[in-house]
């Protein structure tokens, strides 16, 4: 009886069959019950973990949104309460309001991107292209920022083509995020970023190496989590959201490829990801 009940629960009553109850010993029943219990326990743990993750996520979102929202509220109130007529602050406060609103928009855009990626509905538009050319485009886009941060960006063998099969626009996002990080978390002086490509049988490995502030070993496994920022990163003047690498990882995994990071504080950081050769 016990065995039958367990079986029917396990098969969700959809595929009941006749059993040869004569062969079943109490030992068997006990083992089945224990296995079943262990399995359910695992499931409960997993659900609990998901619930924790969900709570953290909501907590993180509200925390991220609060700062720019309170700023907007502060500036707008000051303007309403007379600031609007004060030429020494009215324009400046409106400008600051604009900056905060832009940040809010960026956060919401990144979040909806992550939500879309996590729902697994991302359809990749894979094409054949030269990753070298794309990298040059991205570096050009970030030239101003590199100049401001006084970081020298170089591409190894910039004229050699490396053809890959991937979603060009999504990979542009990946490169932009990683190279942008290398500029943000660079040294105050003498910053260098180097982008290299390696031919690996079926794949091309892309590596972005910097000589920046580095990432502590304890932080390394966590930098791809949403909203995760290292304490070293927080100490810099950068207002990161901690979403860039989460998006990057999702995109690379949607391509069924891998991304990894290695870093030494005081030396620098290397992010590497693979793409399928075309
Ligand atoms: N090249 C790097 N050198 C040192 N630390 C880095 C580097 N890249 C990332 N990090 C650390 O990892 C954290 C997560 O990076 P991620 O790109 O996800 O977020 P972010 O740069 O803070 O914000 P954003 O969402 O705007 O990209 C950063 O806050 C920083 O602490
Ligand atoms: Mg970033």
mmCIF file of C-alpha atoms and ligand atoms in Angstrom:
data_model
loop_
_atom_site.group_PDB
_atom_site.id
_atom_site.type_symbol
_atom_site.label_atom_id
_atom_site.label_comp_id
_atom_site.label_asym_id
_atom_site.label_seq_id
_atom_site.Cartn_x
_atom_site.Cartn_y
_atom_site.Cartn_z
ATOM 1 C CA UNK A 1 0.000 0.000 0.000
ATOM 2 C CA UNK A 2 2.678 2.471 1.039
ATOM 3 C CA UNK A 3 4.678 1.659 -2.025
ATOM 4 C CA UNK A 4 1.650 2.122 -4.248
ATOM 5 C CA UNK A 5 0.847 5.503 -2.747
ATOM 6 C CA UNK A 6 4.422 6.706 -3.140
ATOM 7 C CA UNK A 7 4.485 5.489 -6.681
ATOM 8 C CA UNK A 8 1.236 7.143 -7.622
ATOM 9 C CA UNK A 9 2.377 10.426 -6.069
ATOM 10 C CA UNK A 10 5.681 10.220 -7.871
ATOM 11 C CA UNK A 11 4.086 9.505 -11.208
ATOM 12 C CA UNK A 12 1.438 12.138 -10.485
ATOM 13 C CA UNK A 13 -1.274 9.517 -11.012
ATOM 14 C CA UNK A 14 -0.763 9.728 -14.739
ATOM 15 C CA UNK A 15 0.837 6.455 -15.485
ATOM 16 C CA UNK A 16 -0.361 4.025 -12.868
ATOM 17 C CA UNK A 17 0.632 0.547 -13.585
ATOM 18 C CA UNK A 18 0.096 -2.800 -12.080
ATOM 19 C CA UNK A 19 2.732 -3.745 -9.576
ATOM 20 C CA UNK A 20 4.093 -6.981 -8.612
ATOM 21 C CA UNK A 21 3.664 -6.314 -4.908
ATOM 22 C CA UNK A 22 4.923 -9.728 -4.025
ATOM 23 C CA UNK A 23 8.520 -8.721 -4.796
ATOM 24 C CA UNK A 24 8.512 -5.727 -2.565
ATOM 25 C CA UNK A 25 10.180 -6.050 0.762
ATOM 26 C CA UNK A 26 9.905 -3.617 3.642
ATOM 27 C CA UNK A 27 13.518 -2.664 3.011
ATOM 28 C CA UNK A 28 12.554 -1.526 -0.447
ATOM 29 C CA UNK A 29 9.696 0.524 0.900
ATOM 30 C CA UNK A 30 11.919 2.138 3.476
ATOM 31 C CA UNK A 31 14.508 3.031 0.887
ATOM 32 C CA UNK A 32 11.903 4.464 -1.454
ATOM 33 C CA UNK A 33 10.470 6.614 1.309
ATOM 34 C CA UNK A 34 13.931 7.844 2.300
ATOM 35 C CA UNK A 35 14.862 8.663 -1.309
ATOM 36 C CA UNK A 36 11.591 10.401 -1.897
ATOM 37 C CA UNK A 37 12.000 12.407 1.310
ATOM 38 C CA UNK A 38 15.538 13.428 0.337
ATOM 39 C CA UNK A 39 14.383 14.511 -3.076
ATOM 40 C CA UNK A 40 11.573 16.620 -1.647
ATOM 41 C CA UNK A 41 13.985 18.123 0.851
ATOM 42 C CA UNK A 42 16.265 19.147 -1.990
ATOM 43 C CA UNK A 43 13.370 20.706 -3.814
ATOM 44 C CA UNK A 44 12.370 22.650 -0.703
ATOM 45 C CA UNK A 45 15.949 23.924 -0.316
ATOM 46 C CA UNK A 46 15.990 25.027 -3.918
ATOM 47 C CA UNK A 47 12.688 26.869 -3.567
ATOM 48 C CA UNK A 48 13.887 28.519 -0.368
ATOM 49 C CA UNK A 49 17.023 29.670 -2.156
ATOM 50 C CA UNK A 50 14.986 31.085 -5.027
ATOM 51 C CA UNK A 51 12.798 32.912 -2.547
ATOM 52 C CA UNK A 52 15.879 34.415 -0.866
ATOM 53 C CA UNK A 53 17.211 35.434 -4.249
ATOM 54 C CA UNK A 54 13.904 37.055 -5.167
ATOM 55 C CA UNK A 55 13.807 38.984 -1.875
ATOM 56 C CA UNK A 56 17.402 40.136 -2.344
ATOM 57 C CA UNK A 57 16.621 41.179 -5.868
ATOM 58 C CA UNK A 58 13.666 43.314 -4.886
ATOM 59 C CA UNK A 59 15.662 44.782 -2.003
ATOM 60 C CA UNK A 60 18.482 45.638 -4.386
ATOM 61 C CA UNK A 61 16.207 47.238 -6.933
ATOM 62 C CA UNK A 62 14.527 49.484 -4.411
ATOM 63 C CA UNK A 63 17.890 50.437 -2.956
ATOM 64 C CA UNK A 64 19.265 51.339 -6.415
ATOM 65 C CA UNK A 65 16.198 53.362 -7.335
ATOM 66 C CA UNK A 66 16.044 55.271 -4.065
ATOM 67 C CA UNK A 67 19.134 57.446 -4.469
ATOM 68 C CA UNK A 68 18.233 59.024 -7.827
ATOM 69 C CA UNK A 69 14.557 59.301 -6.849
ATOM 70 C CA UNK A 70 15.338 61.130 -3.616
ATOM 71 C CA UNK A 71 17.693 63.409 -5.519
ATOM 72 C CA UNK A 72 14.968 64.301 -7.992
ATOM 73 C CA UNK A 73 12.557 64.906 -5.139
ATOM 74 C CA UNK A 74 15.055 67.146 -3.344
ATOM 75 C CA UNK A 75 15.874 69.293 -6.360
ATOM 76 C CA UNK A 76 12.261 69.632 -7.473
ATOM 77 C CA UNK A 77 11.093 70.645 -3.969
ATOM 78 C CA UNK A 78 13.839 73.245 -3.677
ATOM 79 C CA UNK A 79 12.878 74.659 -7.065
ATOM 80 C CA UNK A 80 9.178 74.815 -6.170
ATOM 81 C CA UNK A 81 9.899 76.446 -2.827
ATOM 82 C CA UNK A 82 11.453 79.468 -4.481
ATOM 83 C CA UNK A 83 14.586 78.103 -6.094
ATOM 84 C CA UNK A 84 13.066 78.536 -9.515
ATOM 85 C CA UNK A 85 13.495 82.307 -9.230
ATOM 86 C CA UNK A 86 17.079 82.042 -8.030
ATOM 87 C CA UNK A 87 19.318 82.185 -11.097
ATOM 88 C CA UNK A 88 22.299 80.889 -9.128
ATOM 89 C CA UNK A 89 20.697 77.450 -8.701
ATOM 90 C CA UNK A 90 17.671 77.035 -10.973
ATOM 91 C CA UNK A 91 19.486 75.808 -14.050
ATOM 92 C CA UNK A 92 21.993 73.746 -12.111
ATOM 93 C CA UNK A 93 19.255 71.963 -10.142
ATOM 94 C CA UNK A 94 17.341 71.184 -13.315
ATOM 95 C CA UNK A 95 20.530 69.788 -14.826
ATOM 96 C CA UNK A 96 21.107 67.593 -11.777
ATOM 97 C CA UNK A 97 17.504 66.434 -11.940
ATOM 98 C CA UNK A 98 18.099 65.439 -15.530
ATOM 99 C CA UNK A 99 21.188 63.416 -14.549
ATOM 100 C CA UNK A 100 19.205 61.514 -11.911
ATOM 101 C CA UNK A 101 16.341 60.858 -14.302
ATOM 102 C CA UNK A 102 18.812 59.554 -16.879
ATOM 103 C CA UNK A 103 20.226 57.203 -14.277
ATOM 104 C CA UNK A 104 16.733 55.965 -13.402
ATOM 105 C CA UNK A 105 16.082 55.277 -17.064
ATOM 106 C CA UNK A 106 19.384 53.374 -17.397
ATOM 107 C CA UNK A 107 18.571 51.207 -14.388
ATOM 108 C CA UNK A 108 15.105 50.386 -15.688
ATOM 109 C CA UNK A 109 16.477 49.617 -19.151
ATOM 110 C CA UNK A 110 19.123 47.282 -17.730
ATOM 111 C CA UNK A 111 16.538 45.577 -15.535
ATOM 112 C CA UNK A 112 14.159 44.906 -18.377
ATOM 113 C CA UNK A 113 17.064 43.610 -20.412
ATOM 114 C CA UNK A 114 17.975 41.209 -17.597
ATOM 115 C CA UNK A 115 14.345 40.148 -17.177
ATOM 116 C CA UNK A 116 14.164 39.388 -20.875
ATOM 117 C CA UNK A 117 17.426 37.450 -20.815
ATOM 118 C CA UNK A 118 16.390 35.470 -17.734
ATOM 119 C CA UNK A 119 13.029 34.525 -19.151
ATOM 120 C CA UNK A 120 15.011 32.699 -21.811
ATOM 121 C CA UNK A 121 13.108 34.404 -24.598
ATOM 122 C CA UNK A 122 16.164 35.972 -26.112
ATOM 123 C CA UNK A 123 16.300 35.190 -29.804
ATOM 124 C CA UNK A 124 19.772 35.587 -31.137
ATOM 125 C CA UNK A 125 20.280 37.011 -34.556
ATOM 126 C CA UNK A 126 23.433 35.103 -35.410
ATOM 127 C CA UNK A 127 25.520 36.246 -38.317
ATOM 128 C CA UNK A 128 29.070 35.786 -39.578
ATOM 129 C CA UNK A 129 31.285 38.757 -38.792
ATOM 130 C CA UNK A 130 34.814 39.808 -37.986
ATOM 131 C CA UNK A 131 35.113 40.303 -34.218
ATOM 132 C CA UNK A 132 38.219 42.394 -34.810
ATOM 133 C CA UNK A 133 36.278 44.992 -36.803
ATOM 134 C CA UNK A 134 33.556 45.104 -34.145
ATOM 135 C CA UNK A 135 36.178 45.544 -31.426
ATOM 136 C CA UNK A 136 37.687 48.479 -33.307
ATOM 137 C CA UNK A 137 34.213 50.064 -33.505
ATOM 138 C CA UNK A 138 33.666 49.633 -29.762
ATOM 139 C CA UNK A 139 37.089 51.037 -28.894
ATOM 140 C CA UNK A 140 36.375 54.029 -31.112
ATOM 141 C CA UNK A 141 33.039 54.574 -29.338
ATOM 142 C CA UNK A 142 34.795 54.582 -25.971
ATOM 143 C CA UNK A 143 37.675 56.754 -27.129
ATOM 144 C CA UNK A 144 36.456 59.891 -25.346
ATOM 145 C CA UNK A 145 36.052 58.054 -22.083
ATOM 146 C CA UNK A 146 39.461 56.426 -22.440
ATOM 147 C CA UNK A 147 40.922 59.845 -23.060
ATOM 148 C CA UNK A 148 39.218 61.304 -19.959
ATOM 149 C CA UNK A 149 40.431 58.419 -17.838
ATOM 150 C CA UNK A 150 43.874 58.589 -19.415
ATOM 151 C CA UNK A 151 43.801 54.925 -20.324
ATOM 152 C CA UNK A 152 45.672 53.694 -23.344
ATOM 153 C CA UNK A 153 43.632 51.067 -25.197
ATOM 154 C CA UNK A 154 45.381 48.747 -27.636
ATOM 155 C CA UNK A 155 44.237 45.885 -29.816
ATOM 156 C CA UNK A 156 46.695 43.069 -30.503
ATOM 157 C CA UNK A 157 47.229 42.445 -34.220
ATOM 158 C CA UNK A 158 44.373 44.780 -35.182
ATOM 159 C CA UNK A 159 44.455 43.872 -38.874
ATOM 160 C CA UNK A 160 44.099 40.142 -38.624
ATOM 161 C CA UNK A 161 40.494 39.017 -39.256
ATOM 162 C CA UNK A 162 38.787 36.695 -36.763
ATOM 163 C CA UNK A 163 35.479 35.486 -38.157
ATOM 164 C CA UNK A 164 32.854 34.390 -35.666
ATOM 165 C CA UNK A 165 29.237 33.270 -35.744
ATOM 166 C CA UNK A 166 27.230 35.228 -33.171
ATOM 167 C CA UNK A 167 24.720 38.016 -32.569
ATOM 168 C CA UNK A 168 26.745 41.068 -33.569
ATOM 169 C CA UNK A 169 24.744 43.654 -31.607
ATOM 170 C CA UNK A 170 24.676 41.557 -28.436
ATOM 171 C CA UNK A 171 28.416 40.971 -28.678
ATOM 172 C CA UNK A 172 28.873 44.708 -29.140
ATOM 173 C CA UNK A 173 27.130 45.092 -25.767
ATOM 174 C CA UNK A 174 29.450 42.481 -24.227
ATOM 175 C CA UNK A 175 32.603 44.193 -25.494
ATOM 176 C CA UNK A 176 31.314 47.623 -24.515
ATOM 177 C CA UNK A 177 30.575 46.522 -20.954
ATOM 178 C CA UNK A 178 33.893 44.783 -20.413
ATOM 179 C CA UNK A 179 36.059 47.481 -22.009
ATOM 180 C CA UNK A 180 34.050 50.172 -20.211
ATOM 181 C CA UNK A 181 34.805 48.405 -16.907
ATOM 182 C CA UNK A 182 38.519 48.360 -17.712
ATOM 183 C CA UNK A 183 38.365 52.159 -18.083
ATOM 184 C CA UNK A 184 36.247 52.704 -14.986
ATOM 185 C CA UNK A 185 38.319 50.586 -12.668
ATOM 186 C CA UNK A 186 41.653 51.763 -14.008
ATOM 187 C CA UNK A 187 44.597 53.282 -12.191
ATOM 188 C CA UNK A 188 44.581 57.039 -11.725
ATOM 189 C CA UNK A 189 47.613 57.209 -13.968
ATOM 190 C CA UNK A 190 49.201 54.967 -16.549
ATOM 191 C CA UNK A 191 46.086 52.915 -17.174
ATOM 192 C CA UNK A 192 46.347 50.340 -19.955
ATOM 193 C CA UNK A 193 43.785 48.052 -21.586
ATOM 194 C CA UNK A 194 44.787 45.394 -24.057
ATOM 195 C CA UNK A 195 42.398 43.339 -26.167
ATOM 196 C CA UNK A 196 43.700 40.075 -27.618
ATOM 197 C CA UNK A 197 42.277 37.248 -29.721
ATOM 198 C CA UNK A 198 43.243 33.610 -29.691
ATOM 199 C CA UNK A 199 42.423 30.934 -32.200
ATOM 200 C CA UNK A 200 41.263 27.834 -30.307
ATOM 201 C CA UNK A 201 40.167 25.085 -32.705
ATOM 202 C CA UNK A 202 36.406 25.609 -32.729
ATOM 203 C CA UNK A 203 36.308 28.918 -30.911
ATOM 204 C CA UNK A 204 37.863 32.326 -30.771
ATOM 205 C CA UNK A 205 38.881 33.469 -27.314
ATOM 206 C CA UNK A 206 38.643 37.207 -26.689
ATOM 207 C CA UNK A 207 40.556 38.613 -23.732
ATOM 208 C CA UNK A 208 40.401 42.087 -22.257
ATOM 209 C CA UNK A 209 43.270 42.745 -19.878
ATOM 210 C CA UNK A 210 43.749 45.833 -17.742
ATOM 211 C CA UNK A 211 46.297 46.976 -15.193
ATOM 212 C CA UNK A 212 43.602 48.524 -13.002
ATOM 213 C CA UNK A 213 42.546 48.281 -9.372
ATOM 214 C CA UNK A 214 41.966 44.508 -9.540
ATOM 215 C CA UNK A 215 39.385 42.306 -7.843
ATOM 216 C CA UNK A 216 39.897 40.452 -4.545
ATOM 217 C CA UNK A 217 39.791 36.658 -4.805
ATOM 218 C CA UNK A 218 36.696 36.552 -2.559
ATOM 219 C CA UNK A 219 34.824 38.844 -4.915
ATOM 220 C CA UNK A 220 35.812 37.071 -8.127
ATOM 221 C CA UNK A 221 33.055 34.442 -8.213
ATOM 222 C CA UNK A 222 30.426 37.068 -7.496
ATOM 223 C CA UNK A 223 31.116 39.847 -10.008
ATOM 224 C CA UNK A 224 28.659 38.323 -12.506
ATOM 225 C CA UNK A 225 25.768 38.542 -10.014
ATOM 226 C CA UNK A 226 23.216 41.269 -10.509
ATOM 227 C CA UNK A 227 23.936 44.371 -8.429
ATOM 228 C CA UNK A 228 27.202 42.977 -7.123
ATOM 229 C CA UNK A 229 29.908 45.593 -6.762
ATOM 230 C CA UNK A 230 33.235 45.038 -5.044
ATOM 231 C CA UNK A 231 34.195 47.293 -2.155
ATOM 232 C CA UNK A 232 37.238 48.341 -4.163
ATOM 233 C CA UNK A 233 34.948 49.325 -7.025
ATOM 234 C CA UNK A 234 32.676 51.298 -4.696
ATOM 235 C CA UNK A 235 35.656 53.255 -3.409
ATOM 236 C CA UNK A 236 36.244 54.680 -6.890
ATOM 237 C CA UNK A 237 34.302 57.671 -8.176
ATOM 238 C CA UNK A 238 32.289 55.433 -10.512
ATOM 239 C CA UNK A 239 28.554 55.176 -10.046
ATOM 240 C CA UNK A 240 28.180 51.618 -11.316
ATOM 241 C CA UNK A 241 24.931 49.710 -11.027
ATOM 242 C CA UNK A 242 26.456 46.272 -10.879
ATOM 243 C CA UNK A 243 24.333 45.095 -13.789
ATOM 244 C CA UNK A 244 26.777 45.202 -16.714
ATOM 245 C CA UNK A 245 28.500 41.873 -16.111
ATOM 246 C CA UNK A 246 25.218 40.110 -15.268
ATOM 247 C CA UNK A 247 23.955 41.091 -18.714
ATOM 248 C CA UNK A 248 27.257 40.100 -20.328
ATOM 249 C CA UNK A 249 27.152 36.644 -18.765
ATOM 250 C CA UNK A 250 23.576 36.046 -19.888
ATOM 251 C CA UNK A 251 24.431 37.003 -23.445
ATOM 252 C CA UNK A 252 27.482 34.730 -23.607
ATOM 253 C CA UNK A 253 25.553 31.827 -22.071
ATOM 254 C CA UNK A 254 22.704 32.333 -24.543
ATOM 255 C CA UNK A 255 25.387 31.705 -27.188
ATOM 256 C CA UNK A 256 26.332 28.511 -25.289
ATOM 257 C CA UNK A 257 29.801 29.902 -24.753
ATOM 258 C CA UNK A 258 31.772 30.698 -21.614
ATOM 259 C CA UNK A 259 33.122 33.749 -19.845
ATOM 260 C CA UNK A 260 35.648 33.883 -17.041
ATOM 261 C CA UNK A 261 37.692 36.316 -15.054
ATOM 262 C CA UNK A 262 41.053 36.268 -13.329
ATOM 263 C CA UNK A 263 42.520 39.083 -11.356
ATOM 264 C CA UNK A 264 45.332 40.045 -9.012
ATOM 265 C CA UNK A 265 45.034 43.104 -6.836
ATOM 266 C CA UNK A 266 47.880 45.424 -7.692
ATOM 267 C CA UNK A 267 48.404 43.830 -11.096
ATOM 268 C CA UNK A 268 45.109 43.905 -12.959
ATOM 269 C CA UNK A 269 42.191 41.970 -14.349
ATOM 270 C CA UNK A 270 41.492 39.829 -17.396
ATOM 271 C CA UNK A 271 38.033 38.972 -18.686
ATOM 272 C CA UNK A 272 37.933 36.276 -21.350
ATOM 273 C CA UNK A 273 35.032 34.913 -23.369
ATOM 274 C CA UNK A 274 34.692 32.538 -26.273
ATOM 275 C CA UNK A 275 32.728 32.737 -29.510
ATOM 276 C CA UNK A 276 32.069 30.127 -32.136
ATOM 277 C CA UNK A 277 34.320 30.405 -35.163
ATOM 278 C CA UNK A 278 32.557 31.005 -38.446
HETATM 279 N N1 LIG B 1 38.085 45.509 -14.898
HETATM 280 C C1 LIG B 1 37.726 45.554 -13.624
HETATM 281 N N2 LIG B 1 38.624 45.845 -12.645
HETATM 282 C C2 LIG B 1 38.256 45.892 -11.347
HETATM 283 N N3 LIG B 1 37.009 45.658 -10.900
HETATM 284 C C3 LIG B 1 36.068 45.365 -11.816
HETATM 285 C C4 LIG B 1 36.372 45.304 -13.218
HETATM 286 N N4 LIG B 1 35.235 44.981 -13.869
HETATM 287 C C5 LIG B 1 34.271 44.860 -12.940
HETATM 288 N N5 LIG B 1 34.754 45.088 -11.696
HETATM 289 C C6 LIG B 1 34.006 45.011 -10.422
HETATM 290 O O1 LIG B 1 32.852 44.225 -10.646
HETATM 291 C C7 LIG B 1 31.665 44.966 -10.335
HETATM 292 C C8 LIG B 1 30.542 44.556 -11.271
HETATM 293 O O2 LIG B 1 30.772 45.036 -12.588
HETATM 294 P P1 LIG B 1 29.521 45.422 -13.501
HETATM 295 O O3 LIG B 1 30.038 45.824 -14.826
HETATM 296 O O4 LIG B 1 28.543 44.315 -13.423
HETATM 297 O O5 LIG B 1 28.861 46.663 -12.743
HETATM 298 P P2 LIG B 1 29.269 48.181 -12.671
HETATM 299 O O6 LIG B 1 30.412 48.477 -13.596
HETATM 300 O O7 LIG B 1 29.459 48.507 -11.237
HETATM 301 O O8 LIG B 1 27.947 48.922 -13.165
HETATM 302 P P3 LIG B 1 27.243 48.882 -14.602
HETATM 303 O O9 LIG B 1 25.979 48.103 -14.393
HETATM 304 O O10 LIG B 1 26.991 50.313 -14.907
HETATM 305 O O11 LIG B 1 28.186 48.210 -15.564
HETATM 306 C C9 LIG B 1 32.073 46.425 -10.443
HETATM 307 O O12 LIG B 1 31.265 47.228 -9.628
HETATM 308 C C10 LIG B 1 33.514 46.375 -9.947
HETATM 309 O O13 LIG B 1 33.517 46.398 -8.544
HETATM 310 MG MG1 LIG B 2 30.211 47.798 -15.695
#
